[in-house]
Tab-separated table of C-alpha atoms and ligand atoms in Angstrom:
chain	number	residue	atom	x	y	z
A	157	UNK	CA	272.697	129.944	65.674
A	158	UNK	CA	269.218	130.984	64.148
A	159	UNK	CA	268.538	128.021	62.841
A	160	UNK	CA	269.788	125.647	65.983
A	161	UNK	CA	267.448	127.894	67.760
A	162	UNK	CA	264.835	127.042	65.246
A	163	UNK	CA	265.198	123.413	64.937
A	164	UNK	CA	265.376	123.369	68.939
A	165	UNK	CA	262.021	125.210	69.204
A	166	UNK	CA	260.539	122.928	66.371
A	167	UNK	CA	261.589	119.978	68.755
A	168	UNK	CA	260.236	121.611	71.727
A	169	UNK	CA	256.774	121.548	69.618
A	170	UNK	CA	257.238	118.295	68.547
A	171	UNK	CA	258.031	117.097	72.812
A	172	UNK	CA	255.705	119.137	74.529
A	173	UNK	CA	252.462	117.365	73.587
A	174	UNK	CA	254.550	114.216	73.215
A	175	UNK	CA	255.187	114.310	77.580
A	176	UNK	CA	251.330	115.290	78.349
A	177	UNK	CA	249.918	112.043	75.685
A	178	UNK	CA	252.789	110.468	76.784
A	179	UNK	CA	251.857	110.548	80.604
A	180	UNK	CA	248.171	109.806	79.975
A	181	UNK	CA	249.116	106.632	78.586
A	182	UNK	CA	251.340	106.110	81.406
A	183	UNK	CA	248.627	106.746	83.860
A	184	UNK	CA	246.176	104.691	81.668
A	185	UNK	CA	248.602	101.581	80.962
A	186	UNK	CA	247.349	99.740	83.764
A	187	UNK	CA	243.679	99.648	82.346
A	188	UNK	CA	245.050	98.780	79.153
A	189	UNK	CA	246.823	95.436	80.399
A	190	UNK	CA	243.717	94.803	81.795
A	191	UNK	CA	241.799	94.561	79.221
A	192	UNK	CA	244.849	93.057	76.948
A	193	UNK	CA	244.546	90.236	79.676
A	194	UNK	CA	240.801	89.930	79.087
A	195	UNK	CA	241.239	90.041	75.639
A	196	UNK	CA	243.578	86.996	75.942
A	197	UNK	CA	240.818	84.926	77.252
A	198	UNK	CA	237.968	86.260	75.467
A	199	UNK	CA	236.159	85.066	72.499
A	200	UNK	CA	237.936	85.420	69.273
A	201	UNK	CA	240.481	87.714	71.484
A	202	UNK	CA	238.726	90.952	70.786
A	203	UNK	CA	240.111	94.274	72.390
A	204	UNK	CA	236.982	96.077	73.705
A	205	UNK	CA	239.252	99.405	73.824
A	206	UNK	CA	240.676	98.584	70.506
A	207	UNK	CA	239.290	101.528	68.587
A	208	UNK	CA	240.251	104.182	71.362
A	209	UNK	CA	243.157	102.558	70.933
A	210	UNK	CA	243.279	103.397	67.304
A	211	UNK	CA	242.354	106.456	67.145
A	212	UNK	CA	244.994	107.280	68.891
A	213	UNK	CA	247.765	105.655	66.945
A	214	UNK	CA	245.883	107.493	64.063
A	215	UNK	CA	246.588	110.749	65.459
A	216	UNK	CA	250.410	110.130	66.153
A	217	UNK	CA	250.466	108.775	62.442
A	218	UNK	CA	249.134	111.700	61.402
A	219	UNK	CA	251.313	114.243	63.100
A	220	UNK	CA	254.436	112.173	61.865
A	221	UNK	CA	253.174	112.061	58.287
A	222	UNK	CA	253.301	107.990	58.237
A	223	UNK	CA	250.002	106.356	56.559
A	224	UNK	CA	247.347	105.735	58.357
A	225	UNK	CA	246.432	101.819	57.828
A	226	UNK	CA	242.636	101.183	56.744
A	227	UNK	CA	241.854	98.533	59.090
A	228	UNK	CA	239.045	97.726	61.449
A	229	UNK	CA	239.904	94.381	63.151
A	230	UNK	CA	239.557	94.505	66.844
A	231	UNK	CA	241.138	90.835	67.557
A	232	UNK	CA	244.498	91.028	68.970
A	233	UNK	CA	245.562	88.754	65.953
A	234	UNK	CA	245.694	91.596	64.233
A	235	UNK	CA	249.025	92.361	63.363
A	236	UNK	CA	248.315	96.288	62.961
A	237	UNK	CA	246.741	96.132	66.252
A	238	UNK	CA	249.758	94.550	67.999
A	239	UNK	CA	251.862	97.424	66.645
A	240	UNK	CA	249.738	99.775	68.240
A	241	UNK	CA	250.011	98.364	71.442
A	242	UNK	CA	253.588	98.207	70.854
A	243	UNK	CA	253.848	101.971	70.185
A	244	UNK	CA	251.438	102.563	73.261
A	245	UNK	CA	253.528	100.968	75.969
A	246	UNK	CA	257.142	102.115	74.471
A	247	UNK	CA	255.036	106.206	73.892
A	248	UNK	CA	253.976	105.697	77.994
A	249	UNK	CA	257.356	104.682	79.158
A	250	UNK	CA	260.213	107.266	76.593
A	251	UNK	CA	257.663	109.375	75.401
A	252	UNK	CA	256.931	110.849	78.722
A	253	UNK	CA	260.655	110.378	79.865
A	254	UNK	CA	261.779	112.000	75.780
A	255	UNK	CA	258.611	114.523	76.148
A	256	UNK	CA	259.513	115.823	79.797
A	257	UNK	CA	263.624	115.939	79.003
A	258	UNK	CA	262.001	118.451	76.022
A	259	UNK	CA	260.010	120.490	77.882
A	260	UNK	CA	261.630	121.058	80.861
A	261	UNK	CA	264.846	122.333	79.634
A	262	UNK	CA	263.704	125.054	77.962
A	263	UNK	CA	260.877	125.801	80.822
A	264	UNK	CA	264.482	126.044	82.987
A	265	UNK	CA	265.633	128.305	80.751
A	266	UNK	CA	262.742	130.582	80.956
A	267	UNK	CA	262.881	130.504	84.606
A	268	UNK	CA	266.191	131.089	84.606
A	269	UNK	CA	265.277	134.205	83.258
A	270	UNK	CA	262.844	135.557	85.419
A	271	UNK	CA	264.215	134.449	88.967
A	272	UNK	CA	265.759	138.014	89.410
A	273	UNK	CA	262.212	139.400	88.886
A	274	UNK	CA	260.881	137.452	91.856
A	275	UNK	CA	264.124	136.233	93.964
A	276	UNK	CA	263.345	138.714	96.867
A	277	UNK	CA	259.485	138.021	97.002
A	278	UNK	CA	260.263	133.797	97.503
A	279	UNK	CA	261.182	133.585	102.237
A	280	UNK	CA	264.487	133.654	102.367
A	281	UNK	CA	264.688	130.261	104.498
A	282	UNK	CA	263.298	128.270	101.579
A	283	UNK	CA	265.392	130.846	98.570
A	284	UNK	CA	264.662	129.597	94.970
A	285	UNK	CA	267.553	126.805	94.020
A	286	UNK	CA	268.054	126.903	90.214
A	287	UNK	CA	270.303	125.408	90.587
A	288	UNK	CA	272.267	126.635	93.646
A	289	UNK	CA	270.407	128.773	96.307
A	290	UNK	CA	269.241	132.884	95.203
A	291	UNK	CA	270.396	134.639	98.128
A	292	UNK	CA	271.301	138.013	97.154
A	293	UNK	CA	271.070	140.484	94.459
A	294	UNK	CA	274.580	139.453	92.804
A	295	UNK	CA	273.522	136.281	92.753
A	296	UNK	CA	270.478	136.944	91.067
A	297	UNK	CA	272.336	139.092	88.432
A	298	UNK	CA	273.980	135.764	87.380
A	299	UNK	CA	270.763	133.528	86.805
A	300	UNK	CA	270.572	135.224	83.247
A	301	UNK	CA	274.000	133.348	82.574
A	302	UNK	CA	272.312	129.910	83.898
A	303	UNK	CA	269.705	130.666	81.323
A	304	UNK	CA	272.174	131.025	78.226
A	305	UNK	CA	273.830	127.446	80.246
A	306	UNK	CA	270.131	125.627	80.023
A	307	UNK	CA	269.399	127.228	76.614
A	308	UNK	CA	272.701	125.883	75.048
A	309	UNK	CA	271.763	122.304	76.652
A	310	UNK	CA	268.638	122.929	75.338
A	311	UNK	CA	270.264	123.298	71.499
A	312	UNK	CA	272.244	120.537	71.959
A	313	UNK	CA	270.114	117.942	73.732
A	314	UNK	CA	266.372	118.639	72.449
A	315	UNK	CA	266.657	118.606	68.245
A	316	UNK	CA	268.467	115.332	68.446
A	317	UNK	CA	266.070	113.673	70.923
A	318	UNK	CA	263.133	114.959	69.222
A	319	UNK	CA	264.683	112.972	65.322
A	320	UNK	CA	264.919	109.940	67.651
A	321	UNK	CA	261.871	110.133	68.935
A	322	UNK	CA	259.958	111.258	65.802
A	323	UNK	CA	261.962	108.421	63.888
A	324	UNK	CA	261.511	105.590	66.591
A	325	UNK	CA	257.749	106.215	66.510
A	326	UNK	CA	257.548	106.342	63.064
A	327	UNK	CA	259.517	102.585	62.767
A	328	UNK	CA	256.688	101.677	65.219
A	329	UNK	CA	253.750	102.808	63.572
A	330	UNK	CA	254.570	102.126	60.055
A	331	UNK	CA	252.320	99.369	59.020
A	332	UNK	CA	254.798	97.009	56.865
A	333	UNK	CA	254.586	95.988	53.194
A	334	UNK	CA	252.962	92.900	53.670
A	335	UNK	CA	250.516	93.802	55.689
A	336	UNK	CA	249.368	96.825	53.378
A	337	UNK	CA	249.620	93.991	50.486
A	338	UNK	CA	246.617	91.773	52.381
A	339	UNK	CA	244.983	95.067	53.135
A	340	UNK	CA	245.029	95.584	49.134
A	341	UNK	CA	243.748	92.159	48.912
A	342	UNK	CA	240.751	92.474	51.219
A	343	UNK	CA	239.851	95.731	49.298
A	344	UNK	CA	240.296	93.328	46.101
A	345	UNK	CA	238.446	90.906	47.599
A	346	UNK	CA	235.524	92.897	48.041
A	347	UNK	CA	235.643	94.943	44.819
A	348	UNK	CA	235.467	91.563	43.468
A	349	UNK	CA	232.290	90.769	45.134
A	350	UNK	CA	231.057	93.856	44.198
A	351	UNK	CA	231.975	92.317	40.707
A	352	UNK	CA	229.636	89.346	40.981
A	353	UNK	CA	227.217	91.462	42.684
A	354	UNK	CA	226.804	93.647	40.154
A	355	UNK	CA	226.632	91.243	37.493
A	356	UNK	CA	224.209	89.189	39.360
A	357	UNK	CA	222.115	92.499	38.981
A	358	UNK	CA	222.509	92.691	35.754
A	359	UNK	CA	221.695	89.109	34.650
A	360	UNK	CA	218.546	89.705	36.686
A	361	UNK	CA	217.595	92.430	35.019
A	362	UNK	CA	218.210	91.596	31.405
A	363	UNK	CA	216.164	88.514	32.670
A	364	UNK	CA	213.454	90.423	34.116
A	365	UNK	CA	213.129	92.648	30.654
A	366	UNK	CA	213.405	89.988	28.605
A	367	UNK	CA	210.698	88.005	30.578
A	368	UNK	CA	208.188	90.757	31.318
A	369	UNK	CA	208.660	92.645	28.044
A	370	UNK	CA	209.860	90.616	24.862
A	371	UNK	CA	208.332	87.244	26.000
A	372	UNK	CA	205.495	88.907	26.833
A	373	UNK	CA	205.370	90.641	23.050
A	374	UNK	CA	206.497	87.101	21.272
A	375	UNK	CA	203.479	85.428	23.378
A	376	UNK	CA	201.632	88.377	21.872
A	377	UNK	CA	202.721	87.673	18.818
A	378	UNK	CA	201.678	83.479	18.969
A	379	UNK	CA	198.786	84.858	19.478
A	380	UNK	CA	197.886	86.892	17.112
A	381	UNK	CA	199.292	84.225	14.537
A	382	UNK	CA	196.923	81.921	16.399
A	383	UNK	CA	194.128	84.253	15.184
A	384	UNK	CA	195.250	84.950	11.604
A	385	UNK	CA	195.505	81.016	11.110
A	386	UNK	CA	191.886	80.242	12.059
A	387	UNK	CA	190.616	83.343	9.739
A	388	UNK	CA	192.631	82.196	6.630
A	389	UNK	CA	190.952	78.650	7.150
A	390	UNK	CA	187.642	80.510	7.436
A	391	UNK	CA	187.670	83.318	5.402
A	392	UNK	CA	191.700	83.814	3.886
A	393	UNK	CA	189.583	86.894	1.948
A	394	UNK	CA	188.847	88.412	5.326
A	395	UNK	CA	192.234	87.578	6.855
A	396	UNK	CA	194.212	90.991	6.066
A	397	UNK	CA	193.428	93.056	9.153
A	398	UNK	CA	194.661	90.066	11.544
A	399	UNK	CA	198.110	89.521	9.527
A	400	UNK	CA	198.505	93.401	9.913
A	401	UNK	CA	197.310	93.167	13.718
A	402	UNK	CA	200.046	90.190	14.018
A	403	UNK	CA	202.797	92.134	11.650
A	404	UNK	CA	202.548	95.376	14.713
A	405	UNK	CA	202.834	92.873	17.542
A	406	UNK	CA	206.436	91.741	15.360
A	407	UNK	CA	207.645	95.167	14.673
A	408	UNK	CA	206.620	96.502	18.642
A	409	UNK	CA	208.361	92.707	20.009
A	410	UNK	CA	211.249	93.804	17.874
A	411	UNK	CA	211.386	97.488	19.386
A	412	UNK	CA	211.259	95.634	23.058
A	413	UNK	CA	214.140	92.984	22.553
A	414	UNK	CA	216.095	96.105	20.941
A	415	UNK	CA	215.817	98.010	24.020
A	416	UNK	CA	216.668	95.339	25.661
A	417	UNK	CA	220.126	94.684	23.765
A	418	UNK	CA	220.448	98.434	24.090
A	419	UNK	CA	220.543	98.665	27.462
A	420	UNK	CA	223.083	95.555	27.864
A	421	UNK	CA	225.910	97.770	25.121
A	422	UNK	CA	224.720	100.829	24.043
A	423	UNK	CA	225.571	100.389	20.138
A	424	UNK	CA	225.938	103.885	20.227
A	425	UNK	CA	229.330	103.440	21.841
A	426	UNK	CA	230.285	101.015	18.920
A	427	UNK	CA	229.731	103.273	16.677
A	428	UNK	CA	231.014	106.304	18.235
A	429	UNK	CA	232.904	105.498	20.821
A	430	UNK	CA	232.231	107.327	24.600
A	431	UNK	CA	232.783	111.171	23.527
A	432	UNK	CA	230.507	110.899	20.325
A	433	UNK	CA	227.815	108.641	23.124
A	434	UNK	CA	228.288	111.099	26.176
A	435	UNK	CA	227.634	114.647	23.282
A	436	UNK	CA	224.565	112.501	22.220
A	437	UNK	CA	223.308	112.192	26.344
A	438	UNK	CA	223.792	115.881	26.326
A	439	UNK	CA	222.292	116.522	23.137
A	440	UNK	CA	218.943	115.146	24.573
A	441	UNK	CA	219.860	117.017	28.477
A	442	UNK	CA	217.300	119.946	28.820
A	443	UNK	CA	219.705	122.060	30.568
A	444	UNK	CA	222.382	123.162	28.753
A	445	UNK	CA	225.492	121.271	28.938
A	446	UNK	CA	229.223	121.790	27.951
A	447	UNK	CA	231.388	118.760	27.172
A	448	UNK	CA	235.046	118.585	27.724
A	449	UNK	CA	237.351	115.181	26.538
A	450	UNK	CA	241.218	115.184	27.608
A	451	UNK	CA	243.130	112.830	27.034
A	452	UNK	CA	242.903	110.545	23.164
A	453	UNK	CA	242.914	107.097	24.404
A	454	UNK	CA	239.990	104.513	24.233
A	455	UNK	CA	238.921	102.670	27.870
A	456	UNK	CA	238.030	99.063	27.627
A	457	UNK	CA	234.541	98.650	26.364
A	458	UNK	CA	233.145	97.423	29.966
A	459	UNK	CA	234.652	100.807	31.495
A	460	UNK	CA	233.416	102.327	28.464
A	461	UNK	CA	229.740	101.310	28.890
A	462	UNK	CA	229.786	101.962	32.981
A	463	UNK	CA	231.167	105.349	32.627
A	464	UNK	CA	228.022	105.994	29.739
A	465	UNK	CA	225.673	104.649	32.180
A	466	UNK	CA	227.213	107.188	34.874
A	467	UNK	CA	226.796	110.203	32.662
A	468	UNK	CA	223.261	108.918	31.919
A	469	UNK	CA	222.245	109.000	35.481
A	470	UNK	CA	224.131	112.289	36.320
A	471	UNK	CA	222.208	114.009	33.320
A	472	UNK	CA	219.201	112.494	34.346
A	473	UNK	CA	219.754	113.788	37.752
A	474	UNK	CA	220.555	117.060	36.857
A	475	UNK	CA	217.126	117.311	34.547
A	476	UNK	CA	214.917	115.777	37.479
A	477	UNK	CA	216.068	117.348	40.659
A	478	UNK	CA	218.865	119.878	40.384
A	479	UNK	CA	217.090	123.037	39.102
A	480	UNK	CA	220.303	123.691	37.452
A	481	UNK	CA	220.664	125.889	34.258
A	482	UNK	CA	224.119	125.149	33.354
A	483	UNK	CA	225.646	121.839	33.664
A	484	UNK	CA	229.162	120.496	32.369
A	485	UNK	CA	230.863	117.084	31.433
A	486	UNK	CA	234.700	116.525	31.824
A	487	UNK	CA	235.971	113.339	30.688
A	488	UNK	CA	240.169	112.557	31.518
A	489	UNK	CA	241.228	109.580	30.153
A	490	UNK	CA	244.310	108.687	31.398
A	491	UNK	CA	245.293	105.416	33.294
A	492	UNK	CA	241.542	105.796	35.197
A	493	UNK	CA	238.827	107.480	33.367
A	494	UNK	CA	237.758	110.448	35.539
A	495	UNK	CA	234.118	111.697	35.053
A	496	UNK	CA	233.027	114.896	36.114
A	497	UNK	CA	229.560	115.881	36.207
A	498	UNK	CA	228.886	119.084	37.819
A	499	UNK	CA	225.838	121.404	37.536
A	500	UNK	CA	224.782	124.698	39.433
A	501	UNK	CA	221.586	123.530	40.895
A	502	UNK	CA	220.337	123.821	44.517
A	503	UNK	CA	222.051	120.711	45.717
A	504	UNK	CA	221.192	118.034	48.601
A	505	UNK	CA	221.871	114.917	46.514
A	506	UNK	CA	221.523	111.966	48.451
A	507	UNK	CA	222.208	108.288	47.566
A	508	UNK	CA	219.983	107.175	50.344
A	509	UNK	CA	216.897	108.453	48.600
A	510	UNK	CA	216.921	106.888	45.152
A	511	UNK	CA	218.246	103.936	43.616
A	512	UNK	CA	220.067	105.852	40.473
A	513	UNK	CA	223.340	107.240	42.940
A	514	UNK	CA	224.008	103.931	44.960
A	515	UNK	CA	223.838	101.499	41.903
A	516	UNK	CA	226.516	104.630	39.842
A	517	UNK	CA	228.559	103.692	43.399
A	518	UNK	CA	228.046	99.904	43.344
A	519	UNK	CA	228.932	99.777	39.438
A	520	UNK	CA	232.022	101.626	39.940
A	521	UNK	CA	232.892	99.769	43.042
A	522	UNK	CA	232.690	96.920	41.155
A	523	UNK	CA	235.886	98.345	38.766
A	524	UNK	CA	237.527	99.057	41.966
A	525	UNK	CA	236.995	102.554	40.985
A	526	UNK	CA	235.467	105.778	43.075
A	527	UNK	CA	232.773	107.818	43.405
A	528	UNK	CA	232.563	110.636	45.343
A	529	UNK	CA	228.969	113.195	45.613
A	530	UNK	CA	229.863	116.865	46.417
A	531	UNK	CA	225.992	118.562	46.932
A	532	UNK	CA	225.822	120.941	49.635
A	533	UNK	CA	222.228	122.339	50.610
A	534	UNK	CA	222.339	125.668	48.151
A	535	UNK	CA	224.523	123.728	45.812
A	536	UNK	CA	226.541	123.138	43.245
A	537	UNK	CA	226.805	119.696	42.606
A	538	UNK	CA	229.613	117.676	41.762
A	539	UNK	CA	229.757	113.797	40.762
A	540	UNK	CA	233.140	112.774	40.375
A	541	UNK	CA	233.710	108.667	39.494
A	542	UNK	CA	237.600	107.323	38.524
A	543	UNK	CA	237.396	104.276	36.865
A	544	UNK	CA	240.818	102.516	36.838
A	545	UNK	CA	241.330	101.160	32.798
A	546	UNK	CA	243.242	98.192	34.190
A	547	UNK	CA	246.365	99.141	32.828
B	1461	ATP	N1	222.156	116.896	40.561
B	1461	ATP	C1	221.342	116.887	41.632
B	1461	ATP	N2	220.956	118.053	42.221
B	1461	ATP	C2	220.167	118.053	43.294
B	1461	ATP	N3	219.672	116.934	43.880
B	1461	ATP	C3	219.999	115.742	43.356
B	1461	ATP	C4	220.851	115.647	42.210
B	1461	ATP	N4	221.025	114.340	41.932
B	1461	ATP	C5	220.310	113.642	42.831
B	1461	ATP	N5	219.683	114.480	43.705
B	1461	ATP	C6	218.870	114.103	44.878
B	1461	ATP	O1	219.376	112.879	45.373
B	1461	ATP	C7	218.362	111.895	45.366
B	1461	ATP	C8	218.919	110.558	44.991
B	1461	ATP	O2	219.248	110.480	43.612
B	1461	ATP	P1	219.175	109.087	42.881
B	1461	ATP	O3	219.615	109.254	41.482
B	1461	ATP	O4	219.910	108.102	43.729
B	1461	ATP	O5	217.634	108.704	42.938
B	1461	ATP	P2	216.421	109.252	42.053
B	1461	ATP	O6	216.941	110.031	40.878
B	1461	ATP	O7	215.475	109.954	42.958
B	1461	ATP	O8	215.742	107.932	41.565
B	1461	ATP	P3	216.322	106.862	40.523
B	1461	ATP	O9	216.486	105.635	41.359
B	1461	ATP	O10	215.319	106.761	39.469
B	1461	ATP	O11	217.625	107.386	40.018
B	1461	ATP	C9	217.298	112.394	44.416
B	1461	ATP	O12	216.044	111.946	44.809
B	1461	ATP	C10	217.419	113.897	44.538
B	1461	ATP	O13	216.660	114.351	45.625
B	1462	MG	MG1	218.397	109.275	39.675
């Protein structure tokens, strides 16, 4: 009995809002075929209320627990947006007729209850009816009886009607397998781009150091040879300062292209692997930092070397512009590589003001990985990236 009562109440929770959203669509569904028609003849078939529309599909898919779709086309081609619509014209119509059949028993019920409180204040040519005519005090006596009768149709009808409904909407807003699968695909699709993009980047840049530094040194270099030549045909005696001059030039062209190879694989990650690299970034981190490693296995070198270049930044960061003095490392490896850089600075980081944030983002997006910032004003900070190990 408790728990009929329970489950009827739950589905009285579950109806009440569905009758008042369920009768604003009604009253709106004009104005949506309206602009369905419009949309029909319209360029490309675009819905101009298409993201009213759904946000409010989102909110019903939230309240039933089904997943809410990440999609943002607004052409009526779009098969998520024609289940919308679908749910919005079958929610007007049985929602409102399912919403009101929940709500007004039990509001019956309740009133029920009370008409002896008020029987004798209501003109006795128009007596309350509910549901035959209040005329006199024994009558009244019996309404509580009527109440039991609409509560017990109220346990018997609502819970049942509120699992249809519930289960009904959720068949219509579920967004099917295949069209989550080309949903996965567009997010693919761009992580791939993000791929190219950032190796596009990164050609330019090892392109750009190798032109402006080491050719630059090597041209240095000619030079200086140049020199050394025309003083050994002169004076080969007097030639031993210029072969030195040219023999720096080597060594600092050498240092450059180094750099240079550095910055394309650290060899530091070679040779000892990401936890040995990362405690060597904190070694050299001015604030003190505490490293943590879970988790034994390897990544694949390329995850390797972004999530080095992540730490990098983050430490940087944290030297630069946190104020922090205490900062921590936590490396997971388990099917994604989770770093976690946190320090207990003063906050506000913002990948709109520097370059160092957005390219950590656009590096990991390119893994079809994450990266979430966590810097209130006041602090702390938290970077958190998941690379995916592609396995
Ligand atoms: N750990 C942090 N604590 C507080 N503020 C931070 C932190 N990290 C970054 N910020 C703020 O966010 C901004 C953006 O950081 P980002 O790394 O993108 O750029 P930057 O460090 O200024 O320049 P660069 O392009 O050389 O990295 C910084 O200018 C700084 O104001
Ligand atoms: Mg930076």
């Amino acid at each position: 009995m408790r728990t009929r009562l329970v489950r009827t109440w739950r589905g009285v929770r579950h109806l009440a809002p569905t009758a008042a959203t369920g009768f604003a669509s009604l009253l709106l569904l004009p104005v949506l075929l309206l602009t369905v028609a419009v949309a029909l003849v319209a360029p490309g078939r675009r819905l101009a209320v298409a993201p009213a529309l759904r946000a409010f599909a989102d909110r019903e898919r939230v309240r039933i627990d089904v997943p809410v779709p990440v999609a943002d086309d607004t052409s009526l081609r779009d098969p998520v947006l024609r289940r919308d619509l679908r749910w919005y014209a079958v929610h007007a119509v049985l929602g409102t007729f399912a919403g009101l059949v929940g709500f007004i028993l039990p509001a019956a019920a309740l009133n029920a209850l009370l008409v002896p409180a008020y029987w004798w204040l209501v003109p006795a040519d128009d007596p309350v009816t509910s549901p035959y005519p209040v005329t006199s005090w024994a009558l009244a006596a019996t309404m509580p009886l009527v109440a039991v009768g609409y509560t017990a149709l109220a346990m018997l009808v609502v819970p049942p009607l509120a699992r249809w409904y519930r289960s009904l909407t959720g068949r219509l807003l579920a967004v099917p397998a295949d069209v989550r699968l080309a949903e996965r695909v567009a997010e693919l699709t761009a992580s791939r781009a993000a791929a190219l993009e950032a190796h596009g980047a990164e050609l330019r840049r090892i392109e750009r150091d190798l032109h402006d530094g080491t050719q630059n040194k090597l041209v240095a270099v000619a030079m200086h040879l140049g020199i050394v030549e025309r003083a050994l045909r002169r004076d080969p005696a007097g030639a031993l300062p210029m072969v030195l001059r040219a023999q720096d030039a080597t060594s600092d062209a050498l240092a450059g292209l180094r750099d240079v190879v550095r910055s394309i694989y650290p060899p530091v990650l070679a040779e000892r692997g990401l936890d040995g690299a990362v405690a060597g970034l904190i070694a050299r981190c001015p604030v003190p930092c505490a490293l943590t490693t879970i988790g034994p296995r390897r990544a694949p070198a390329a995850v390797e070397s972004a999530a080095y270049f992540v730490v990098a930044e983050a430490l940087t960061n944290i030297a630069k512009h946190s104020g922090a003095t205490q900062a921590s490392v936590v490396l997971t490896r388990a099917d994604t590589l989770t770093i976690e850089v946190h320090d207990n600075g003063h906050g506000g980081a913002d990948e709109n003001l520097g370059t160092g944030l957005s390219g950590i983002a656009r590096r990991v997006a390119a893994f079809d990985g994450s990266t979430t910032v966590t810097s209130p004003p006041g602090g702390p900070t938290l970077l958190r990236v998941e690379l995916p190990c592609g396995t």
